[in-house]
mmCIF file of C-alpha atoms in Angstrom:
data_model
loop_
_atom_site.group_PDB
_atom_site.id
_atom_site.type_symbol
_atom_site.label_atom_id
_atom_site.label_comp_id
_atom_site.label_asym_id
_atom_site.label_seq_id
_atom_site.Cartn_x
_atom_site.Cartn_y
_atom_site.Cartn_z
ATOM 1 C CA MET A 1 -23.772 0.639 7.701
ATOM 2 C CA MET A 2 -20.598 0.486 9.717
ATOM 3 C CA ARG A 3 -19.837 2.655 12.691
ATOM 4 C CA ALA A 4 -16.306 3.917 13.407
ATOM 5 C CA ARG A 5 -14.500 1.431 15.549
ATOM 6 C CA ARG A 6 -11.551 1.360 17.814
ATOM 7 C CA PHE A 7 -8.494 0.169 15.886
ATOM 8 C CA THR A 8 -5.496 -0.217 18.180
ATOM 9 C CA ALA A 9 -2.407 -2.410 17.905
ATOM 10 C CA LEU A 10 -4.023 -4.632 15.299
ATOM 11 C CA LEU A 11 -3.871 -1.781 12.809
ATOM 12 C CA PHE A 12 -0.107 -2.161 12.583
ATOM 13 C CA ILE A 13 -0.429 -5.867 11.867
ATOM 14 C CA VAL A 14 -3.126 -5.350 9.262
ATOM 15 C CA ILE A 15 -1.140 -2.632 7.488
ATOM 16 C CA ILE A 16 1.835 -4.927 7.150
ATOM 17 C CA ALA A 17 -0.167 -8.014 6.264
ATOM 18 C CA ALA A 18 -2.205 -6.178 3.686
ATOM 19 C CA GLY A 19 0.989 -5.195 1.936
ATOM 20 C CA CYS A 20 0.151 -1.476 2.082
ATOM 21 C CA SER A 21 3.268 0.565 1.667
ATOM 22 C CA GLN A 22 2.040 3.877 3.013
ATOM 23 C CA GLU A 23 4.337 6.276 4.812
ATOM 24 C CA PRO A 24 3.046 8.338 7.769
ATOM 25 C CA HIS A 25 0.597 10.773 6.277
ATOM 26 C CA GLN A 26 -0.233 13.944 8.107
ATOM 27 C CA SER A 27 3.283 15.015 9.022
ATOM 28 C CA ARG A 28 6.366 14.646 6.831
ATOM 29 C CA ASP A 29 10.011 15.243 7.600
ATOM 30 C CA VAL A 30 11.972 16.854 4.792
ATOM 31 C CA PRO A 31 14.823 14.501 3.828
ATOM 32 C CA ASP A 32 18.449 15.513 4.126
ATOM 33 C CA GLU A 33 19.413 16.743 0.678
ATOM 34 C CA LYS A 34 22.796 15.038 0.956
ATOM 35 C CA ALA A 35 21.029 11.707 1.338
ATOM 36 C CA VAL A 36 19.601 11.925 -2.159
ATOM 37 C CA LYS A 37 22.703 13.253 -3.905
ATOM 38 C CA SER A 38 25.117 11.073 -5.857
ATOM 39 C CA GLU A 39 27.682 11.641 -8.536
ATOM 40 C CA GLN A 40 26.386 11.585 -12.081
ATOM 41 C CA THR A 41 27.849 8.780 -14.181
ATOM 42 C CA ASN A 42 27.525 7.898 -17.838
ATOM 43 C CA GLU A 43 24.265 6.110 -18.577
ATOM 44 C CA LYS A 44 24.532 2.785 -20.316
ATOM 45 C CA ASP A 45 22.698 1.993 -23.490
ATOM 46 C CA MET A 46 19.078 1.578 -22.354
ATOM 47 C CA SER A 47 17.170 0.960 -25.563
ATOM 48 C CA ALA A 48 15.810 -2.467 -26.372
ATOM 49 C CA ASP A 49 17.677 -2.660 -29.656
ATOM 50 C CA LYS A 50 20.846 -0.868 -28.464
ATOM 51 C CA ALA A 51 20.312 1.703 -31.194
ATOM 52 C CA ALA A 52 19.919 4.730 -28.930
ATOM 53 C CA GLU A 53 20.970 5.955 -25.502
ATOM 54 C CA LYS A 54 19.063 7.781 -22.812
ATOM 55 C CA ASP A 55 21.077 9.974 -20.484
ATOM 56 C CA LEU A 56 19.526 10.741 -17.145
ATOM 57 C CA VAL A 57 19.270 14.466 -16.427
ATOM 58 C CA PRO A 58 19.108 14.755 -12.619
ATOM 59 C CA LEU A 59 16.650 17.377 -11.474
ATOM 60 C CA SER A 60 17.845 20.428 -9.589
ATOM 61 C CA ASP A 61 15.381 21.446 -6.897
ATOM 62 C CA SER A 62 16.540 22.329 -3.406
ATOM 63 C CA GLU A 63 12.942 21.869 -2.221
ATOM 64 C CA PHE A 64 12.563 18.359 -3.677
ATOM 65 C CA PHE A 65 10.614 16.131 -1.320
ATOM 66 C CA SER A 66 9.848 12.905 -3.173
ATOM 67 C CA ALA A 67 9.174 11.337 -6.541
ATOM 68 C CA GLU A 68 5.643 9.950 -6.505
ATOM 69 C CA ASP A 69 4.758 8.171 -9.755
ATOM 70 C CA TRP A 70 5.358 7.968 -13.477
ATOM 71 C CA THR A 71 3.610 10.310 -15.904
ATOM 72 C CA ASP A 72 4.696 8.128 -18.842
ATOM 73 C CA GLU A 73 7.750 6.044 -19.827
ATOM 74 C CA SER A 74 10.116 9.029 -19.470
ATOM 75 C CA SER A 75 8.486 11.501 -17.084
ATOM 76 C CA ILE A 76 7.558 11.467 -13.422
ATOM 77 C CA TYR A 77 5.466 13.390 -10.923
ATOM 78 C CA TYR A 78 7.461 14.705 -7.995
ATOM 79 C CA LEU A 79 6.649 16.825 -4.940
ATOM 80 C CA SER A 80 8.379 20.026 -3.951
ATOM 81 C CA GLU A 81 7.682 21.736 -0.627
ATOM 82 C CA ASN A 82 8.323 25.228 0.661
ATOM 83 C CA ALA A 83 6.924 27.628 3.234
ATOM 84 C CA GLY A 84 4.118 28.569 0.846
ATOM 85 C CA GLY A 85 2.831 25.012 0.349
ATOM 86 C CA SER A 86 3.379 22.109 -2.025
ATOM 87 C CA VAL A 87 3.766 21.781 -5.783
ATOM 88 C CA VAL A 88 3.396 18.692 -7.978
ATOM 89 C CA TYR A 89 5.767 18.894 -10.946
ATOM 90 C CA GLN A 90 5.998 16.853 -14.111
ATOM 91 C CA TYR A 91 9.638 16.163 -14.938
ATOM 92 C CA ASN A 92 11.191 14.410 -17.939
ATOM 93 C CA LEU A 93 14.140 12.410 -16.611
ATOM 94 C CA PHE A 94 15.930 12.399 -19.970
ATOM 95 C CA THR A 95 15.344 15.919 -21.297
ATOM 96 C CA GLY A 96 15.242 17.858 -18.039
ATOM 97 C CA GLU A 97 11.959 19.509 -18.979
ATOM 98 C CA ARG A 98 9.948 20.524 -15.925
ATOM 99 C CA LYS A 99 6.515 22.099 -15.535
ATOM 100 C CA PRO A 100 4.174 22.618 -12.569
ATOM 101 C CA PHE A 101 1.095 20.414 -12.580
ATOM 102 C CA PHE A 102 -0.754 21.201 -9.349
ATOM 103 C CA GLU A 103 -0.148 23.620 -6.491
ATOM 104 C CA THR A 104 -1.748 24.028 -3.076
ATOM 105 C CA GLU A 105 -1.085 25.898 0.147
ATOM 106 C CA ALA A 106 -1.634 22.645 2.054
ATOM 107 C CA SER A 107 1.010 19.979 2.524
ATOM 108 C CA ILE A 108 0.677 17.241 -0.101
ATOM 109 C CA VAL A 109 1.057 13.814 1.449
ATOM 110 C CA GLN A 110 0.849 11.485 -1.542
ATOM 111 C CA LEU A 111 -0.655 11.025 -4.956
ATOM 112 C CA SER A 112 -1.790 8.090 -7.079
ATOM 113 C CA ILE A 113 -2.485 7.886 -10.797
ATOM 114 C CA ASN A 114 -4.923 5.525 -12.472
ATOM 115 C CA ARG A 115 -3.447 4.837 -15.901
ATOM 116 C CA GLU A 116 -6.638 3.427 -17.363
ATOM 117 C CA SER A 117 -8.578 6.657 -16.823
ATOM 118 C CA GLY A 118 -5.662 9.078 -16.638
ATOM 119 C CA LEU A 119 -7.015 10.476 -13.379
ATOM 120 C CA LEU A 120 -4.764 11.520 -10.535
ATOM 121 C CA ALA A 121 -5.784 11.568 -6.861
ATOM 122 C CA VAL A 122 -3.843 14.001 -4.660
ATOM 123 C CA HIS A 123 -4.009 13.645 -0.880
ATOM 124 C CA SER A 124 -3.211 16.850 0.968
ATOM 125 C CA SER A 125 -3.354 17.820 4.630
ATOM 126 C CA PRO A 126 -4.683 21.354 5.301
ATOM 127 C CA THR A 127 -4.422 20.705 9.077
ATOM 128 C CA SER A 128 -3.356 17.866 11.360
ATOM 129 C CA TYR A 129 -6.954 16.748 11.687
ATOM 130 C CA GLU A 130 -8.174 17.239 8.130
ATOM 131 C CA ALA A 131 -7.415 15.412 4.905
ATOM 132 C CA SER A 132 -8.375 16.383 1.378
ATOM 133 C CA ILE A 133 -8.620 14.326 -1.813
ATOM 134 C CA THR A 134 -8.377 16.259 -5.095
ATOM 135 C CA VAL A 135 -9.019 14.363 -8.335
ATOM 136 C CA LEU A 136 -7.302 15.829 -11.408
ATOM 137 C CA ASP A 137 -7.354 14.936 -15.099
ATOM 138 C CA GLN A 138 -4.211 14.719 -17.240
ATOM 139 C CA SER A 139 -4.311 18.448 -17.928
ATOM 140 C CA GLY A 140 -4.365 19.299 -14.235
ATOM 141 C CA ASN A 141 -8.034 20.284 -14.185
ATOM 142 C CA ILE A 142 -9.844 19.565 -10.919
ATOM 143 C CA ARG A 143 -12.644 17.015 -11.384
ATOM 144 C CA THR A 144 -13.738 16.891 -7.755
ATOM 145 C CA GLU A 145 -12.428 17.624 -4.288
ATOM 146 C CA ARG A 146 -13.522 16.169 -0.937
ATOM 147 C CA SER A 147 -12.431 16.799 2.643
ATOM 148 C CA PHE A 148 -12.507 14.347 5.547
ATOM 149 C CA PRO A 149 -11.939 14.755 9.311
ATOM 150 C CA SER A 150 -8.856 12.573 9.515
ATOM 151 C CA THR A 151 -5.329 12.248 10.850
ATOM 152 C CA GLU A 152 -4.456 9.428 8.425
ATOM 153 C CA LEU A 153 -5.874 8.581 5.018
ATOM 154 C CA ASN A 154 -5.609 5.524 2.784
ATOM 155 C CA PHE A 155 -7.072 5.281 -0.728
ATOM 156 C CA SER A 156 -6.969 3.083 -3.823
ATOM 157 C CA TRP A 157 -8.333 3.192 -7.386
ATOM 158 C CA SER A 158 -10.576 0.575 -8.950
ATOM 159 C CA PRO A 159 -9.026 -0.983 -12.113
ATOM 160 C CA SER A 160 -10.813 1.337 -14.564
ATOM 161 C CA GLY A 161 -10.502 4.420 -12.381
ATOM 162 C CA GLU A 162 -14.272 4.639 -12.037
ATOM 163 C CA LYS A 163 -14.167 4.391 -8.230
ATOM 164 C CA LEU A 164 -11.894 5.495 -5.424
ATOM 165 C CA PHE A 165 -11.995 3.646 -2.087
ATOM 166 C CA ILE A 166 -11.050 5.921 0.821
ATOM 167 C CA THR A 167 -10.398 5.132 4.481
ATOM 168 C CA ALA A 168 -10.221 8.019 6.952
ATOM 169 C CA PHE A 169 -8.710 7.395 10.416
ATOM 170 C CA ASP A 170 -8.916 9.636 13.462
ATOM 171 C CA GLU A 171 -6.248 10.002 16.141
ATOM 172 C CA ASN A 172 -7.651 6.991 18.022
ATOM 173 C CA TRP A 173 -7.498 4.771 14.907
ATOM 174 C CA SER A 174 -11.258 4.689 14.597
ATOM 175 C CA PHE A 175 -12.119 4.800 10.927
ATOM 176 C CA GLU A 176 -14.780 5.319 8.314
ATOM 177 C CA THR A 177 -14.687 4.191 4.682
ATOM 178 C CA PHE A 178 -16.018 5.904 1.572
ATOM 179 C CA LEU A 179 -16.558 5.062 -2.088
ATOM 180 C CA LEU A 180 -16.170 8.032 -4.449
ATOM 181 C CA SER A 181 -17.658 7.536 -7.925
ATOM 182 C CA MET A 182 -16.087 9.322 -10.874
ATOM 183 C CA SER A 183 -19.243 9.152 -13.004
ATOM 184 C CA ASP A 184 -21.304 11.500 -10.835
ATOM 185 C CA TYR A 185 -18.865 12.280 -7.968
ATOM 186 C CA SER A 186 -21.259 10.760 -5.441
ATOM 187 C CA LEU A 187 -19.813 9.645 -2.127
ATOM 188 C CA GLU A 188 -21.070 6.444 -0.517
ATOM 189 C CA LYS A 189 -20.304 6.137 3.183
ATOM 190 C CA ASN A 190 -19.068 2.903 4.736
ATOM 191 C CA PRO A 191 -19.527 0.472 1.809
ATOM 192 C CA VAL A 192 -17.525 -2.174 3.708
ATOM 193 C CA GLU A 193 -16.413 -2.598 7.313
ATOM 194 C CA LEU A 194 -12.690 -2.981 6.646
ATOM 195 C CA PRO A 195 -10.061 -0.237 6.270
ATOM 196 C CA PHE A 196 -7.764 -1.905 3.707
ATOM 197 C CA ILE A 197 -8.884 -3.525 0.485
ATOM 198 C CA GLN A 198 -7.578 -4.517 -2.941
ATOM 199 C CA TRP A 199 -9.623 -4.179 -6.131
ATOM 200 C CA LEU A 200 -10.291 -7.397 -8.039
ATOM 201 C CA THR A 201 -12.700 -5.763 -10.517
ATOM 202 C CA ASP A 202 -14.638 -2.484 -10.507
ATOM 203 C CA ASP A 203 -17.406 -4.249 -8.577
ATOM 204 C CA GLU A 204 -15.478 -6.706 -6.430
ATOM 205 C CA ILE A 205 -12.869 -6.160 -3.750
ATOM 206 C CA THR A 206 -10.639 -8.494 -1.762
ATOM 207 C CA TYR A 207 -9.192 -8.275 1.737
ATOM 208 C CA LEU A 208 -7.628 -10.288 4.509
ATOM 209 C CA LYS A 209 -10.351 -11.234 6.959
ATOM 210 C CA TRP A 210 -8.586 -10.801 10.283
ATOM 211 C CA ASN A 211 -10.213 -11.897 13.531
ATOM 212 C CA GLU A 212 -9.894 -8.801 15.710
ATOM 213 C CA ALA A 213 -10.920 -10.719 18.816
ATOM 214 C CA GLU A 214 -7.586 -12.531 18.996
ATOM 215 C CA PRO A 215 -4.088 -12.109 17.528
ATOM 216 C CA GLN A 216 -3.441 -13.935 14.261
ATOM 217 C CA LEU A 217 -0.429 -14.503 12.057
ATOM 218 C CA THR A 218 -2.461 -15.410 8.982
ATOM 219 C CA ALA A 219 -5.990 -14.764 7.746
ATOM 220 C CA PRO A 220 -8.399 -15.988 5.065
ATOM 221 C CA LEU A 221 -8.348 -14.081 1.783
ATOM 222 C CA ALA A 222 -11.924 -13.012 1.030
ATOM 223 C CA ALA A 223 -13.676 -11.447 -1.969
ATOM 224 C CA TYR A 224 -16.724 -9.206 -1.592
ATOM 225 C CA SER A 225 -19.176 -8.040 -4.241
ATOM 226 C CA LEU A 226 -20.178 -4.387 -3.928
ATOM 227 C CA GLN A 227 -23.284 -5.200 -5.971
ATOM 228 C CA THR A 228 -24.651 -8.352 -4.345
ATOM 229 C CA LYS A 229 -23.045 -7.756 -0.902
ATOM 230 C CA GLU A 230 -21.918 -11.389 -0.890
ATOM 231 C CA GLU A 231 -18.598 -12.613 0.467
ATOM 232 C CA ARG A 232 -16.585 -15.657 -0.597
ATOM 233 C CA ILE A 233 -13.321 -17.103 0.748
ATOM 234 C CA LEU A 234 -10.576 -17.491 -1.866
ATOM 235 C CA GLU A 235 -7.653 -18.854 0.135
ATOM 236 C CA GLU A 236 -6.621 -19.646 3.708
ATOM 237 C CA HIS A 237 -3.473 -18.773 5.705
ATOM 238 C CA ILE A 238 -2.563 -15.590 3.766
ATOM 239 C CA ILE A 239 -0.420 -12.699 5.034
ATOM 240 C CA SER A 240 -0.435 -10.434 1.969
ATOM 241 C CA HIS A 241 -2.010 -10.168 -1.476
ATOM 242 C CA ALA A 242 -2.296 -7.916 -4.529
ATOM 243 C CA HIS A 243 -3.877 -7.837 -7.972
ATOM 244 C CA PHE A 244 -2.086 -6.634 -11.091
ATOM 245 C CA GLY A 245 -3.909 -6.809 -14.377
ATOM 246 C CA GLU A 246 -5.325 -10.298 -14.790
ATOM 247 C CA TYR A 247 -2.988 -11.730 -12.151
ATOM 248 C CA THR A 248 -3.369 -12.196 -8.402
ATOM 249 C CA PHE A 249 -0.432 -12.505 -6.029
ATOM 250 C CA SER A 250 -0.567 -13.779 -2.458
ATOM 251 C CA ILE A 251 1.817 -14.966 0.250
ATOM 252 C CA LYS A 252 0.697 -18.075 2.080
ATOM 253 C CA VAL A 253 2.069 -19.451 5.358
ATOM 254 C CA GLU A 254 1.001 -23.021 6.064
ATOM 255 C CA ASN A 255 3.065 -23.450 9.236
ATOM 256 C CA GLU A 256 2.993 -20.334 11.414
ATOM 257 C CA GLU A 257 5.954 -21.610 13.457
ATOM 258 C CA GLU A 258 8.240 -21.603 10.416
ATOM 259 C CA SER A 259 9.524 -18.405 8.803
ATOM 260 C CA THR A 260 8.787 -19.564 5.281
ATOM 261 C CA GLY A 261 6.128 -18.277 2.954
ATOM 262 C CA THR A 262 4.882 -19.500 -0.405
ATOM 263 C CA TYR A 263 4.500 -16.880 -3.130
ATOM 264 C CA LEU A 264 1.473 -17.778 -5.265
ATOM 265 C CA PHE A 265 0.557 -16.305 -8.662
ATOM 266 C CA PHE A 266 -2.908 -16.879 -10.115
ATOM 267 C CA LYS A 267 -4.565 -16.026 -13.423
ATOM 268 C CA ASN A 268 -8.351 -16.184 -13.644
ATOM 269 C CA GLY A 269 -8.374 -18.222 -10.445
ATOM 270 C CA GLU A 270 -5.865 -20.804 -11.734
ATOM 271 C CA LEU A 271 -2.455 -21.211 -10.102
ATOM 272 C CA LEU A 272 0.321 -20.336 -12.565
ATOM 273 C CA TYR A 273 3.470 -20.322 -10.495
ATOM 274 C CA SER A 274 4.625 -20.670 -6.903
ATOM 275 C CA PHE A 275 7.864 -20.783 -4.930
ATOM 276 C CA ASP A 276 8.965 -20.648 -1.288
ATOM 277 C CA VAL A 277 10.674 -17.597 0.216
ATOM 278 C CA PRO A 278 12.184 -17.091 3.686
ATOM 279 C CA LEU A 279 10.242 -14.476 5.644
ATOM 280 C CA THR A 280 11.824 -11.723 7.697
ATOM 281 C CA PRO A 281 10.512 -11.424 11.285
ATOM 282 C CA LEU A 282 9.164 -8.014 12.264
ATOM 283 C CA TYR A 283 8.132 -7.787 15.915
ATOM 284 C CA SER A 284 5.267 -10.298 16.200
ATOM 285 C CA GLU A 285 4.713 -10.481 12.435
ATOM 286 C CA TRP A 286 6.595 -10.817 9.167
ATOM 287 C CA LEU A 287 7.883 -8.006 7.033
ATOM 288 C CA ILE A 288 6.057 -7.743 3.719
ATOM 289 C CA PRO A 289 8.580 -6.648 1.069
ATOM 290 C CA GLU A 290 7.836 -3.757 -1.263
ATOM 291 C CA TYR A 291 6.648 -4.686 -4.752
ATOM 292 C CA ASP A 292 5.319 -3.315 -8.028
ATOM 293 C CA THR A 293 4.432 -4.655 -11.470
ATOM 294 C CA ALA A 294 4.721 -3.693 -15.132
ATOM 295 C CA GLU A 295 4.111 -5.524 -18.389
ATOM 296 C CA GLY A 296 2.965 -8.650 -16.531
ATOM 297 C CA VAL A 297 6.228 -8.926 -14.549
ATOM 298 C CA PHE A 298 6.211 -8.755 -10.755
ATOM 299 C CA TYR A 299 9.177 -7.085 -9.014
ATOM 300 C CA THR A 300 9.792 -7.585 -5.312
ATOM 301 C CA PHE A 301 12.531 -7.893 -2.698
ATOM 302 C CA ILE A 302 13.570 -11.338 -1.479
ATOM 303 C CA PRO A 303 15.908 -11.764 1.530
ATOM 304 C CA GLY A 304 19.527 -11.856 0.329
ATOM 305 C CA ASP A 305 22.738 -13.375 1.639
ATOM 306 C CA THR A 306 23.491 -10.375 3.867
ATOM 307 C CA GLU A 307 21.395 -9.967 6.993
ATOM 308 C CA GLY A 308 18.902 -7.138 6.627
ATOM 309 C CA LYS A 309 19.465 -6.902 2.867
ATOM 310 C CA PHE A 310 17.346 -8.082 -0.042
ATOM 311 C CA ASP A 311 17.643 -9.069 -3.690
ATOM 312 C CA LEU A 312 15.479 -7.128 -6.128
ATOM 313 C CA THR A 313 13.862 -9.953 -8.077
ATOM 314 C CA ALA A 314 11.735 -10.086 -11.233
ATOM 315 C CA VAL A 315 9.065 -12.795 -11.409
ATOM 316 C CA ASP A 316 7.340 -13.716 -14.671
ATOM 317 C CA PRO A 317 4.409 -15.937 -13.656
ATOM 318 C CA GLU A 318 3.527 -16.834 -17.263
ATOM 319 C CA LYS A 319 7.035 -18.092 -18.032
ATOM 320 C CA GLU A 320 7.398 -19.488 -14.487
ATOM 321 C CA THR A 321 10.757 -17.776 -14.094
ATOM 322 C CA MET A 322 12.433 -15.500 -11.581
ATOM 323 C CA SER A 323 15.669 -13.556 -11.976
ATOM 324 C CA THR A 324 17.743 -11.378 -9.670
ATOM 325 C CA ILE A 325 18.150 -7.757 -10.800
ATOM 326 C CA ILE A 326 20.275 -6.415 -7.929
ATOM 327 C CA GLU A 327 21.720 -8.239 -4.920
ATOM 328 C CA ASN A 328 21.838 -7.124 -1.287
ATOM 329 C CA VAL A 329 19.973 -3.819 -1.328
ATOM 330 C CA ASP A 330 17.475 -2.222 1.041
ATOM 331 C CA ASN A 331 13.809 -3.098 0.982
ATOM 332 C CA SER A 332 12.552 0.334 -0.085
ATOM 333 C CA PRO A 333 9.554 1.651 -2.036
ATOM 334 C CA ILE A 334 9.702 0.917 -5.759
ATOM 335 C CA SER A 335 7.630 2.250 -8.649
ATOM 336 C CA LEU A 336 7.886 0.755 -12.151
ATOM 337 C CA SER A 337 7.681 2.809 -15.336
ATOM 338 C CA PRO A 338 4.720 1.817 -17.547
ATOM 339 C CA ASP A 339 7.002 0.046 -20.051
ATOM 340 C CA GLY A 340 8.909 -1.842 -17.341
ATOM 341 C CA GLU A 341 12.273 -0.350 -18.349
ATOM 342 C CA TYR A 342 12.979 1.638 -15.182
ATOM 343 C CA ALA A 343 12.055 1.822 -11.523
ATOM 344 C CA LEU A 344 11.976 4.692 -9.081
ATOM 345 C CA TYR A 345 13.488 3.416 -5.856
ATOM 346 C CA GLY A 346 14.319 4.566 -2.331
ATOM 347 C CA SER A 347 12.613 6.032 0.708
ATOM 348 C CA TYR A 348 11.694 9.083 -1.353
ATOM 349 C CA ARG A 349 11.940 7.291 -4.715
ATOM 350 C CA GLU A 350 14.954 9.487 -5.296
ATOM 351 C CA LYS A 351 16.872 6.887 -7.300
ATOM 352 C CA LEU A 352 16.428 5.396 -10.756
ATOM 353 C CA ILE A 353 17.102 1.741 -11.521
ATOM 354 C CA HIS A 354 17.664 0.595 -15.089
ATOM 355 C CA LEU A 355 16.130 -2.857 -14.835
ATOM 356 C CA LYS A 356 18.068 -4.347 -17.746
ATOM 357 C CA ASP A 357 21.449 -3.979 -16.070
ATOM 358 C CA GLY A 358 20.594 -3.088 -12.462
ATOM 359 C CA GLU A 359 22.369 0.267 -12.555
ATOM 360 C CA ILE A 360 21.214 2.692 -9.861
ATOM 361 C CA LYS A 361 21.525 6.466 -10.193
ATOM 362 C CA SER A 362 20.184 9.462 -8.285
ATOM 363 C CA ILE A 363 17.516 11.574 -9.961
ATOM 364 C CA VAL A 364 18.479 14.578 -7.772
ATOM 365 C CA LYS A 365 21.739 16.500 -8.043
#
């Protein structure tokens, strides 16, 4: 069993290298409403066969905080905050229908849906030193709720939604990890000694095996079986990785003195596609661009022609193709709709991108 450990400056490196796109958790600044407003324009034909049109209906909510995830191909979950607490709403972007889904007096920090199981994990912060995870079904019924002494919390679903891996940090960056089972709601303490993991299967996780004794720019990519407790090394010189469906994505840096990385896409352990990408320096590390996937297509931001700007790019590893969706935009959080037609985009996911034509519109009026 692992004991909580001191986790100082290396935490920042590991967060970036692990590709975790988490915003600060326990305290949140309400965004300037003007920053998420834009004029409404006519929506282009968005259907695959050009037979129908979908017109975006921007939501009207002066207490809008952020869009969090997709409910289905047309609807989203978004957070609204007021003096009385936080509310998770379901909102149909094309009909304007809105209904409350979950409400709490605590401040909601983030939520994550597992589409395979339909379960939703809501992370709220009753106090600065306490974090709560509430698991809901699609009807908003509470399945289980757990509290952790924590100033920061990170969590991720297993592929089937059977397990939830949770890392709780204290103010000194010491941490403990937990494995919450959805079958009997049991909580296993400290199943592994690392704070950030990716799920390969329901019984196997992967992580970057950093050497905390000395600074590193790259690390081996390791897989660990929760059943056999055995570890194996998958790849060397990696700075970020992710799994989506039957695919694995990683960024490899062979020469640490050169700001070039190789994007690798695997299927069942076999390399499908790779290409080189210039890396953006970030202090003593490289910036890991935001990314998301849908329908087997990987969307990420690749440095553009303008300094500090990026090209939103779609990568199809099966077809071995990549195409630019939008040029010279900010590297901001992105969340793909289940059908891959749209993407929520922006610091608060307050914008909607139609991925067929790259049109960007605000979801808030």
